[in-house]
XYZ file of N, CA and C in Angstrom:
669
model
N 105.331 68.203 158.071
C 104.241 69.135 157.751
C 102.878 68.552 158.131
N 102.621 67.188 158.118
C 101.268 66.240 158.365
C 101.329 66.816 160.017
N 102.362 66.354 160.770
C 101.672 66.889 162.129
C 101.337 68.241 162.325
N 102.042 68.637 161.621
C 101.920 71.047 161.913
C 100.433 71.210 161.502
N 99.892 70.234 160.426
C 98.713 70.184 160.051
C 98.141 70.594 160.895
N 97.833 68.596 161.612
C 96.821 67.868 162.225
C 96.736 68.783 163.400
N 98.266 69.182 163.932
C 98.508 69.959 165.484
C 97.250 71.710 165.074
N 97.569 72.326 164.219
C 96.858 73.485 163.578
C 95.104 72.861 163.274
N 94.314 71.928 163.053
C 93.409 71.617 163.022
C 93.059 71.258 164.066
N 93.262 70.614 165.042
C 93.365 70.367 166.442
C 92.725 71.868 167.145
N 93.984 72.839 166.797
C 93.988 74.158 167.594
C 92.218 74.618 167.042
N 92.204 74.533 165.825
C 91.036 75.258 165.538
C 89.525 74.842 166.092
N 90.107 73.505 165.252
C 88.377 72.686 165.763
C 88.145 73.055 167.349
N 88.600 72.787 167.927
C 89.049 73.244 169.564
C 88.370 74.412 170.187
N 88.650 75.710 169.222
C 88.411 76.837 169.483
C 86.908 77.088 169.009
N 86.655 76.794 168.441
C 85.221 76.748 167.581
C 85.202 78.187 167.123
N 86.197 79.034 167.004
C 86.254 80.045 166.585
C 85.852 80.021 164.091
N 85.854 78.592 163.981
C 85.333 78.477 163.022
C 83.981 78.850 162.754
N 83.169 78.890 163.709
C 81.644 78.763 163.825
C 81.396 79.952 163.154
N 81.898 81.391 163.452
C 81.202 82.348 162.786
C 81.438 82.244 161.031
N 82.353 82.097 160.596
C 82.448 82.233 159.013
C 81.575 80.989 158.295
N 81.774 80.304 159.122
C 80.955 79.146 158.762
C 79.114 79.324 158.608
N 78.538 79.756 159.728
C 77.235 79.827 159.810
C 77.048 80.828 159.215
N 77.533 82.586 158.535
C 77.544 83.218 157.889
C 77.501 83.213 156.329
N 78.386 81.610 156.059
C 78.062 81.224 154.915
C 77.208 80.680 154.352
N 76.336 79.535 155.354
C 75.343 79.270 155.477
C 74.367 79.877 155.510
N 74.240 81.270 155.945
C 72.860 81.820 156.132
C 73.094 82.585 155.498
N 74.225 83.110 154.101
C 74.239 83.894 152.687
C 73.900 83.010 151.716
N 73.953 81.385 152.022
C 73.392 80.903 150.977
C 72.221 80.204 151.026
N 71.750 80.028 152.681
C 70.437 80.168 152.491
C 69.520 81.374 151.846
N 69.632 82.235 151.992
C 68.732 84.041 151.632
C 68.937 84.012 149.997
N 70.346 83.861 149.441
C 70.835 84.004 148.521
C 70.114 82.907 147.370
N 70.418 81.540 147.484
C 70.333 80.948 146.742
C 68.645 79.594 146.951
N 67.959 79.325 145.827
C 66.632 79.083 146.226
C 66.619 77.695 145.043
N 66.100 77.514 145.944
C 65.839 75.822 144.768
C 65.340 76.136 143.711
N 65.394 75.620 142.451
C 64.728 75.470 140.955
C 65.555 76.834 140.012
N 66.632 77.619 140.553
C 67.633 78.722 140.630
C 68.377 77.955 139.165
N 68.501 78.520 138.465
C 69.590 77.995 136.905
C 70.796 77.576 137.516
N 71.450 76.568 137.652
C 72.521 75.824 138.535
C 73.970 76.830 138.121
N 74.344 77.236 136.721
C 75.233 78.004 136.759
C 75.600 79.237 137.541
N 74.595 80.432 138.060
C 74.226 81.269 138.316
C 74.512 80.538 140.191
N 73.491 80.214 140.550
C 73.544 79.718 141.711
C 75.154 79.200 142.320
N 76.162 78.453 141.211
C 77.271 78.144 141.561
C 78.126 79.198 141.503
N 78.047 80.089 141.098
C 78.918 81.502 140.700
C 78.508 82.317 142.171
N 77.570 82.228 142.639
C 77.260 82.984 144.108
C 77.714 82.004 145.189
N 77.889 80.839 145.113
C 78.220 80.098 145.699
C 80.084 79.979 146.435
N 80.398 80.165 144.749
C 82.010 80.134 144.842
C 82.532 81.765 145.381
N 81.446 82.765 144.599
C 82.029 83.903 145.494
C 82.089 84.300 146.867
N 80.938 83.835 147.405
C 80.677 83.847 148.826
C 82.263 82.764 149.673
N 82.800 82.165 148.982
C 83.088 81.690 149.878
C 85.034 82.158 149.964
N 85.207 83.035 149.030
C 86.744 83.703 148.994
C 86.395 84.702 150.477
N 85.617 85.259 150.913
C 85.829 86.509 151.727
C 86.261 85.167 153.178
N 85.299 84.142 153.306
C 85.229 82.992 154.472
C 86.471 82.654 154.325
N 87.354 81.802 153.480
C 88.067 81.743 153.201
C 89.291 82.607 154.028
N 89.217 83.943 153.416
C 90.361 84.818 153.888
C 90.050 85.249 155.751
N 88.619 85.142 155.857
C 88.547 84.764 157.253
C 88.948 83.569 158.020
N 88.996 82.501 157.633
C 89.402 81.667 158.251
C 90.612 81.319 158.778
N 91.560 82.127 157.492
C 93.036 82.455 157.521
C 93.421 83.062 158.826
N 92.490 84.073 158.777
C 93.252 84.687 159.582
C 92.736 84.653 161.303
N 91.873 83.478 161.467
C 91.180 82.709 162.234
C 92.120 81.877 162.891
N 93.036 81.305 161.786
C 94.132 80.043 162.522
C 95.296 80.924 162.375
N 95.455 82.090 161.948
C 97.039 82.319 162.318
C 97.278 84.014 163.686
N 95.932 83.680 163.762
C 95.574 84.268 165.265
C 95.318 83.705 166.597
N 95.068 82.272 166.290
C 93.865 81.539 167.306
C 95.354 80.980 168.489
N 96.220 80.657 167.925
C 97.344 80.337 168.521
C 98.089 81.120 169.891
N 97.941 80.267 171.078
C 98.726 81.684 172.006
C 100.459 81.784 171.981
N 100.659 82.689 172.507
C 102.458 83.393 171.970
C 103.369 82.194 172.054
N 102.652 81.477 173.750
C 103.638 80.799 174.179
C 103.774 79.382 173.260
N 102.687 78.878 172.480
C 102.983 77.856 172.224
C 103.335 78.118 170.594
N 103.168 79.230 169.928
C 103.951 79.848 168.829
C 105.230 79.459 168.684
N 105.398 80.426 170.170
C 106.975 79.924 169.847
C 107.525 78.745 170.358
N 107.010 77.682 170.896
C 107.568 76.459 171.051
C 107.033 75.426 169.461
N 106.391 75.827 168.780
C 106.361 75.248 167.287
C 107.191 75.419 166.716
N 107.678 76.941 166.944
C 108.343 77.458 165.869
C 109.890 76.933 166.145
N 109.962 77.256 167.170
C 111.439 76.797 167.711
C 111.643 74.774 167.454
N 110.218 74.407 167.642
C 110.720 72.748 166.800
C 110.439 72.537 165.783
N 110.139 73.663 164.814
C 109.725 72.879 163.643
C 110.291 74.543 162.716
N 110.302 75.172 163.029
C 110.713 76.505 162.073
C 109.629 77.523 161.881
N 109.747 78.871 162.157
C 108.359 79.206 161.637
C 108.269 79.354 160.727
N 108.727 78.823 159.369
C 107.933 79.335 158.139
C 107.308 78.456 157.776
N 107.877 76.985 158.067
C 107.259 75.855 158.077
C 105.707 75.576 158.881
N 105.645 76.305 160.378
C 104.935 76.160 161.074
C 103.649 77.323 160.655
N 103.915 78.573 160.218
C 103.048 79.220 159.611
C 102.751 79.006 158.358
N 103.149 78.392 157.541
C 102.631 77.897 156.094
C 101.429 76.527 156.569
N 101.740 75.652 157.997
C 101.340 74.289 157.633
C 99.505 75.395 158.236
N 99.717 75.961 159.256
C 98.563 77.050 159.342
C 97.830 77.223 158.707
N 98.194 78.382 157.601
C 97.444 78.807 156.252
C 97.319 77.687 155.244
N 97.564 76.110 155.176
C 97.455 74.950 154.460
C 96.085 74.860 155.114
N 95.731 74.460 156.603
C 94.957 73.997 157.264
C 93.157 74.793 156.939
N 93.790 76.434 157.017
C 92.554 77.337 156.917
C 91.872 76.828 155.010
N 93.161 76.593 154.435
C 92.724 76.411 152.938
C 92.402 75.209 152.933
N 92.157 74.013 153.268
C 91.603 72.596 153.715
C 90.403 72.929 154.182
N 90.496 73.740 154.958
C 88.942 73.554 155.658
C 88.129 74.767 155.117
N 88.363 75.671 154.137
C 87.466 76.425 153.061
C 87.409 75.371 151.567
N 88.343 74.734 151.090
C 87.755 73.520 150.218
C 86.931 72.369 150.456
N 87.390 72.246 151.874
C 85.686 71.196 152.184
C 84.698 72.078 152.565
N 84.593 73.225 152.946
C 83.527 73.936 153.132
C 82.562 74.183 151.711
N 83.617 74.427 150.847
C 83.199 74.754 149.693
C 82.695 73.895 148.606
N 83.186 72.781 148.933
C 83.243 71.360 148.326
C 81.727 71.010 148.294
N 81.329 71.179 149.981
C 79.973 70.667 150.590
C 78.967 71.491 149.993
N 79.148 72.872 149.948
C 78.194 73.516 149.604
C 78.034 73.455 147.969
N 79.235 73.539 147.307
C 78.721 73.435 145.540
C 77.859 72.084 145.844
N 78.073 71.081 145.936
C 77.460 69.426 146.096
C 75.586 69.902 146.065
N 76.058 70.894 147.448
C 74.504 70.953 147.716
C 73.411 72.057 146.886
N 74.079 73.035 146.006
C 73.423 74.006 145.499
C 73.159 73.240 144.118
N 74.234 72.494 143.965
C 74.051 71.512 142.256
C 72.466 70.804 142.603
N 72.973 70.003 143.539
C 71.617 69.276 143.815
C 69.973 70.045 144.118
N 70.311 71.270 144.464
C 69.409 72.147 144.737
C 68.801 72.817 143.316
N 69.408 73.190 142.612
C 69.690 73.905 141.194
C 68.924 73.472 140.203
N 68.071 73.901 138.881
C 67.871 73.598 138.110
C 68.522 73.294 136.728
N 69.080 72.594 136.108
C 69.918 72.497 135.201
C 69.714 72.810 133.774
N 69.281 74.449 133.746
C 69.031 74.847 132.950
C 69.779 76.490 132.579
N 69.792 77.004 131.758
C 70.512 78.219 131.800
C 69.296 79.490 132.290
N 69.992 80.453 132.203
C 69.414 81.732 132.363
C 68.217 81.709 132.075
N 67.953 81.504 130.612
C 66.841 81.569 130.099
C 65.412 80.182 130.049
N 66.136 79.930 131.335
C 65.239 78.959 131.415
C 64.462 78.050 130.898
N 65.326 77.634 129.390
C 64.734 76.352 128.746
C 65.979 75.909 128.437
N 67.477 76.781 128.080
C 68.490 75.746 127.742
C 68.931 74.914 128.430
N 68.608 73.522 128.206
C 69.765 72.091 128.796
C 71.248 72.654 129.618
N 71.344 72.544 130.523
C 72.844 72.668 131.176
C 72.985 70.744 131.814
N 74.267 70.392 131.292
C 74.591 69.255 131.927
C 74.978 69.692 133.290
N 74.182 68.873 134.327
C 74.576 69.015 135.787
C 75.768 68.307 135.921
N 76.238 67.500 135.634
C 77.977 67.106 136.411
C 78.889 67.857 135.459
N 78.499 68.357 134.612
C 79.623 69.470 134.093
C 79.710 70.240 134.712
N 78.455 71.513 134.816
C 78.220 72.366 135.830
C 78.916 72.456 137.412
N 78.780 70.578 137.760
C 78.653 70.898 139.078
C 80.581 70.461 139.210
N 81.392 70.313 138.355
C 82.703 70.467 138.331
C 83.391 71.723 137.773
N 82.464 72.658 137.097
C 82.915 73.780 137.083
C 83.064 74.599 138.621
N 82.178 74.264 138.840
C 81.126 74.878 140.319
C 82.497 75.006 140.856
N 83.007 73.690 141.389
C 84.224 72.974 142.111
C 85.136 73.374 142.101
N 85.616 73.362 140.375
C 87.037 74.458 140.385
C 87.034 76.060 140.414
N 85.718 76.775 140.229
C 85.431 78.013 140.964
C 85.728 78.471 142.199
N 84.982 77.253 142.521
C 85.120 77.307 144.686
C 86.664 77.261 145.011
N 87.240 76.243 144.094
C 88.562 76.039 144.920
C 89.707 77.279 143.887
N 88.934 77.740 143.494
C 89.792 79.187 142.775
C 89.611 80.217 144.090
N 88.680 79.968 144.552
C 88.220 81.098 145.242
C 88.497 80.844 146.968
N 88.684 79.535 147.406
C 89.113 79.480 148.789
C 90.831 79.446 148.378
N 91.253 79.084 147.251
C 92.896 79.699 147.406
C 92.994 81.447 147.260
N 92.009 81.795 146.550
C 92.606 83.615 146.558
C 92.467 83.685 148.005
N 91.260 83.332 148.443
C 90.273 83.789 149.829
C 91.998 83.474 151.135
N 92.920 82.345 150.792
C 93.877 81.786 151.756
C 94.322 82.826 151.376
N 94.995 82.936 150.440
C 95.854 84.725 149.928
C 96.021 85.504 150.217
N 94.663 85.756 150.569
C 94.006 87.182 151.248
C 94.197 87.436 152.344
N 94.153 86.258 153.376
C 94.244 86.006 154.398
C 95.679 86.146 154.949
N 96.432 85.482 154.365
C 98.212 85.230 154.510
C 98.274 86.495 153.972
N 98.149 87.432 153.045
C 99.187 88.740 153.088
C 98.438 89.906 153.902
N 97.232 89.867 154.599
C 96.636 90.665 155.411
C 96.428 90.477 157.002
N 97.452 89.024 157.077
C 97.982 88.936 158.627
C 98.935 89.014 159.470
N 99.246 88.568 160.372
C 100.565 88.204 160.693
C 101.205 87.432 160.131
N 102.341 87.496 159.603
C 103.771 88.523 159.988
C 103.488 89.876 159.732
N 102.431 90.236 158.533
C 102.920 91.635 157.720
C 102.050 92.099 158.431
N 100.573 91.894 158.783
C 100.201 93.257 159.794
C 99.738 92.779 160.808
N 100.405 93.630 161.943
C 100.228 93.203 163.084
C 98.768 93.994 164.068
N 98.604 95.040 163.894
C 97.498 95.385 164.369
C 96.457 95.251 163.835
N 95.256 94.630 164.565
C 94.004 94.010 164.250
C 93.462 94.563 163.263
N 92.971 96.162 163.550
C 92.612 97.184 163.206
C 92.853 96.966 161.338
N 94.108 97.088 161.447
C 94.292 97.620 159.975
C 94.366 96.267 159.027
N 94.551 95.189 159.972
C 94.181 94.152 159.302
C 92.977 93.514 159.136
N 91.855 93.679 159.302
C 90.657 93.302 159.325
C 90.434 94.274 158.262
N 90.788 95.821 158.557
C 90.332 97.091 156.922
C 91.087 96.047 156.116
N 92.404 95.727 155.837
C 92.524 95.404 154.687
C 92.679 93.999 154.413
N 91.854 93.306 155.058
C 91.286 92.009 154.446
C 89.993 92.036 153.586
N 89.394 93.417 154.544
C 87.841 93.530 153.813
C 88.113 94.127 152.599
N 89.153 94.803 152.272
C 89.429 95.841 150.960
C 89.800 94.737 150.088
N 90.902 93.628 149.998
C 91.456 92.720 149.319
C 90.378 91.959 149.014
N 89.668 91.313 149.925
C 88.790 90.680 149.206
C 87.377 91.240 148.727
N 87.509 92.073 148.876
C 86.458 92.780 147.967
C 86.976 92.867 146.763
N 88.018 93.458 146.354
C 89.157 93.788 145.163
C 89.034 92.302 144.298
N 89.175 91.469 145.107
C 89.470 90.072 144.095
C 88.159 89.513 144.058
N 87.096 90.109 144.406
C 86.070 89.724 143.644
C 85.331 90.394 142.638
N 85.903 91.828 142.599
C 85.164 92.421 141.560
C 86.609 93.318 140.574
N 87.459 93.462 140.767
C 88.529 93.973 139.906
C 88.789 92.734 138.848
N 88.845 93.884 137.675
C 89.150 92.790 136.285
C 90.605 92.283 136.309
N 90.575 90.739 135.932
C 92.052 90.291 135.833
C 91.959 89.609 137.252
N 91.588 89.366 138.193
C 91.322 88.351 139.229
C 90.904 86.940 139.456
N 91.804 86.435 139.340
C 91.672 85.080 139.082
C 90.177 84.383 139.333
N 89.643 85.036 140.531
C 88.517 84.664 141.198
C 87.354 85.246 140.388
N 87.173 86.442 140.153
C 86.064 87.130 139.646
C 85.961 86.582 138.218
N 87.187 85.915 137.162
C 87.230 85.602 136.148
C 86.403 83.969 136.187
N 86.916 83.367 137.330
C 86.382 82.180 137.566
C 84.809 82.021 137.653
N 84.032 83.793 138.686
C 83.004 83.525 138.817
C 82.173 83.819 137.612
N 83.071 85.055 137.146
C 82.484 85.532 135.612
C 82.000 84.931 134.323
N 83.198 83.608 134.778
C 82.969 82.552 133.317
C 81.363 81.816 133.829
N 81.015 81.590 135.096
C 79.775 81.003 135.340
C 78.876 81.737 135.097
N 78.694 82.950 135.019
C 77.552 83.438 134.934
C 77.546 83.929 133.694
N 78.495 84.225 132.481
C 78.207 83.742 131.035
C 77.864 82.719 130.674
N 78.443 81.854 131.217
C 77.906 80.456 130.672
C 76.963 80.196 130.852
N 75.862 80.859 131.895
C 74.493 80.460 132.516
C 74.019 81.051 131.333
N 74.249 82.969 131.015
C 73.590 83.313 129.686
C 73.441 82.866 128.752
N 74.652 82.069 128.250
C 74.847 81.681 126.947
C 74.528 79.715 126.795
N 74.219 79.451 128.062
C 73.860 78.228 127.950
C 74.927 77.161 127.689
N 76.304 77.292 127.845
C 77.666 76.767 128.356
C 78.031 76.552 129.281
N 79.242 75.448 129.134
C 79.751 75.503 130.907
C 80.847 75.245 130.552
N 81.804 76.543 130.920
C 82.956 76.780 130.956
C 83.747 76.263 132.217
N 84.866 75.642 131.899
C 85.629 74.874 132.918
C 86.801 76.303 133.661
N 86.992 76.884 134.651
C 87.912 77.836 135.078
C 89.112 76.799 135.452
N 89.991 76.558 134.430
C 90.970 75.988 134.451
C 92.089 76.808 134.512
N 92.276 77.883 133.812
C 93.426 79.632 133.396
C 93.085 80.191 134.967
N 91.638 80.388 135.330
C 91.801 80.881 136.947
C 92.108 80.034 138.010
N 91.930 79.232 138.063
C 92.436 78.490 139.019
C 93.815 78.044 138.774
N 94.891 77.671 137.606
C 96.177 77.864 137.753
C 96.485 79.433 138.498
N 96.065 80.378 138.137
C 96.705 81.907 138.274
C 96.256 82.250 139.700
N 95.200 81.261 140.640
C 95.230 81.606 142.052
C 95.861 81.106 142.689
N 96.572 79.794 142.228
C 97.084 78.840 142.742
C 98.707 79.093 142.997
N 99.058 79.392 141.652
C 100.164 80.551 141.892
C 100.266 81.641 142.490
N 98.925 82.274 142.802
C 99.073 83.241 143.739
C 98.906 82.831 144.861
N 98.343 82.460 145.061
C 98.390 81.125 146.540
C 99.921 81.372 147.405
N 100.286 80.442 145.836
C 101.841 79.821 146.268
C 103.064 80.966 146.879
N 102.416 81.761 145.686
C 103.979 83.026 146.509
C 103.154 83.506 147.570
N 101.981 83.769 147.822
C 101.693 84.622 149.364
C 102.112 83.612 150.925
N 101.791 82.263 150.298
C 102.308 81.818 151.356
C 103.679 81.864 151.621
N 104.813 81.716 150.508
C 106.143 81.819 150.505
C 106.193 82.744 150.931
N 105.777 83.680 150.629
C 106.058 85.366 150.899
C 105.638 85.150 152.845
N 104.647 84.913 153.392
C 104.255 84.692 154.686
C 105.362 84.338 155.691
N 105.223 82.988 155.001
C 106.535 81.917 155.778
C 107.703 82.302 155.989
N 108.117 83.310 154.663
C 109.745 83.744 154.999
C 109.489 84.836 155.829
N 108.866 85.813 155.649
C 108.560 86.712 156.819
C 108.187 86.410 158.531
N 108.039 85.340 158.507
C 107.404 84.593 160.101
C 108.624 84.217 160.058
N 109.684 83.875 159.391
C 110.594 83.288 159.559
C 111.698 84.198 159.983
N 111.907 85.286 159.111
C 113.094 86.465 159.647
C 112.457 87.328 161.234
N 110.725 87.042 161.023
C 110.013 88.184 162.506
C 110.266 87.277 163.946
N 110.464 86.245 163.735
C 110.416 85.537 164.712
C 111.508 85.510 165.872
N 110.763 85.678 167.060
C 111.645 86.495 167.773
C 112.898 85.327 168.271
């Protein structure tokens, strides 16, 4: 699985087809987020912004690949194996994306709540921040893996319903992600910092079966 990785990071970095989700995120959290900003609040826009990138990126590396060398992976290594180590790679490189940017909005942030005199501890904050983000680049992989190939094959209807899914898991109640971002921006009100420990198990598991669910399907489609 380490080489299907490294071979799938290879393909991407390569393509620089990363560049757009990337600088998009960057220039939503430049506009978005402003120095001396209540650090809770600021990390809750932070972690949401980055599930939609996320489910783009997905579907960034399990496109970027041409037919012919698809199927010479697949044929040495299996495709469910070879499309899971894929969607591992896109979710690696939205947790360091995400990683970098909480780091930098903490440091940017004022460590205070909403109301702008309560005390917020910044390394609490900025590990909530963390497990937000990484709640939110596993839904964001999710999103990505059940709104691509194997299950939809035309662009068209997969791009509509990547944009519908992740819209859905950021604002429908009971979403691992929106619960994650939700707990930050109470806690900014109320001058707490809630750890999203319950959302981030419940994306992680959802994670887990979309990729299973992926892999076995790349696995029976494969020609």
């Amino acid at each position: 699985m380490t080489a299907l990785m490294r071979y799938h990071a290879a393909l991407l970095l390569r393509s620089q087809r990363w560049l757009p989700p990337f600088l998009l995120y960057a220039a939503f959290l430049a506009i978005s987020i402003q120095a001396g900003q209540p650090v809770l609040d600021s990390l809750g826009y932070t972690a949401a912004a980055l599930l939609p990138v996320a489910a783009w990126l997905a579907r960034i590396c399990v496109t970027g690949e041409p037919d012919a060398a698809r199927g010479c992976v697949a044929a040495a290594a299996g495709p469910a194996r070879a499309h899971v180590a894929c969607l591992l790679v896109a979710l690696a490189g939205a947790t360091a994306l995400g990683t970098l940017a909480i780091l930098v909005v903490t440091l940017l942030s004022d460590p205070v709540a909403s109301d702008h005199s309560t005390r917020v501890p910044l390394p609490a904050a900025c590990g909530a921040g963390l497990l937000a983000a990484l709640a939110c680049a596993l839904l964001g992989t999710a999103v990505g893996a059940l709104t691509g190939r194997p299950l939809l094959r035309s662009p068209g209807r997969a791009v509509l319903a990547l944009l519908l899914a992740a819209l859905l898991s950021l604002v429908a109640t009971g979403s691992p992600a929106q619960a994650a971002v939700q707990g930050l921006v109470t806690g900014s009100r109320q001058g707490t910092v809630p750890m999203p420990l319950l959302p981030l198990a419940a994306a992680a598991l959802v994670t887990a079966v979309a990729l299973a669910l992926a892999g076995a399907l790349a696995s029976r489609r494969s020609p």
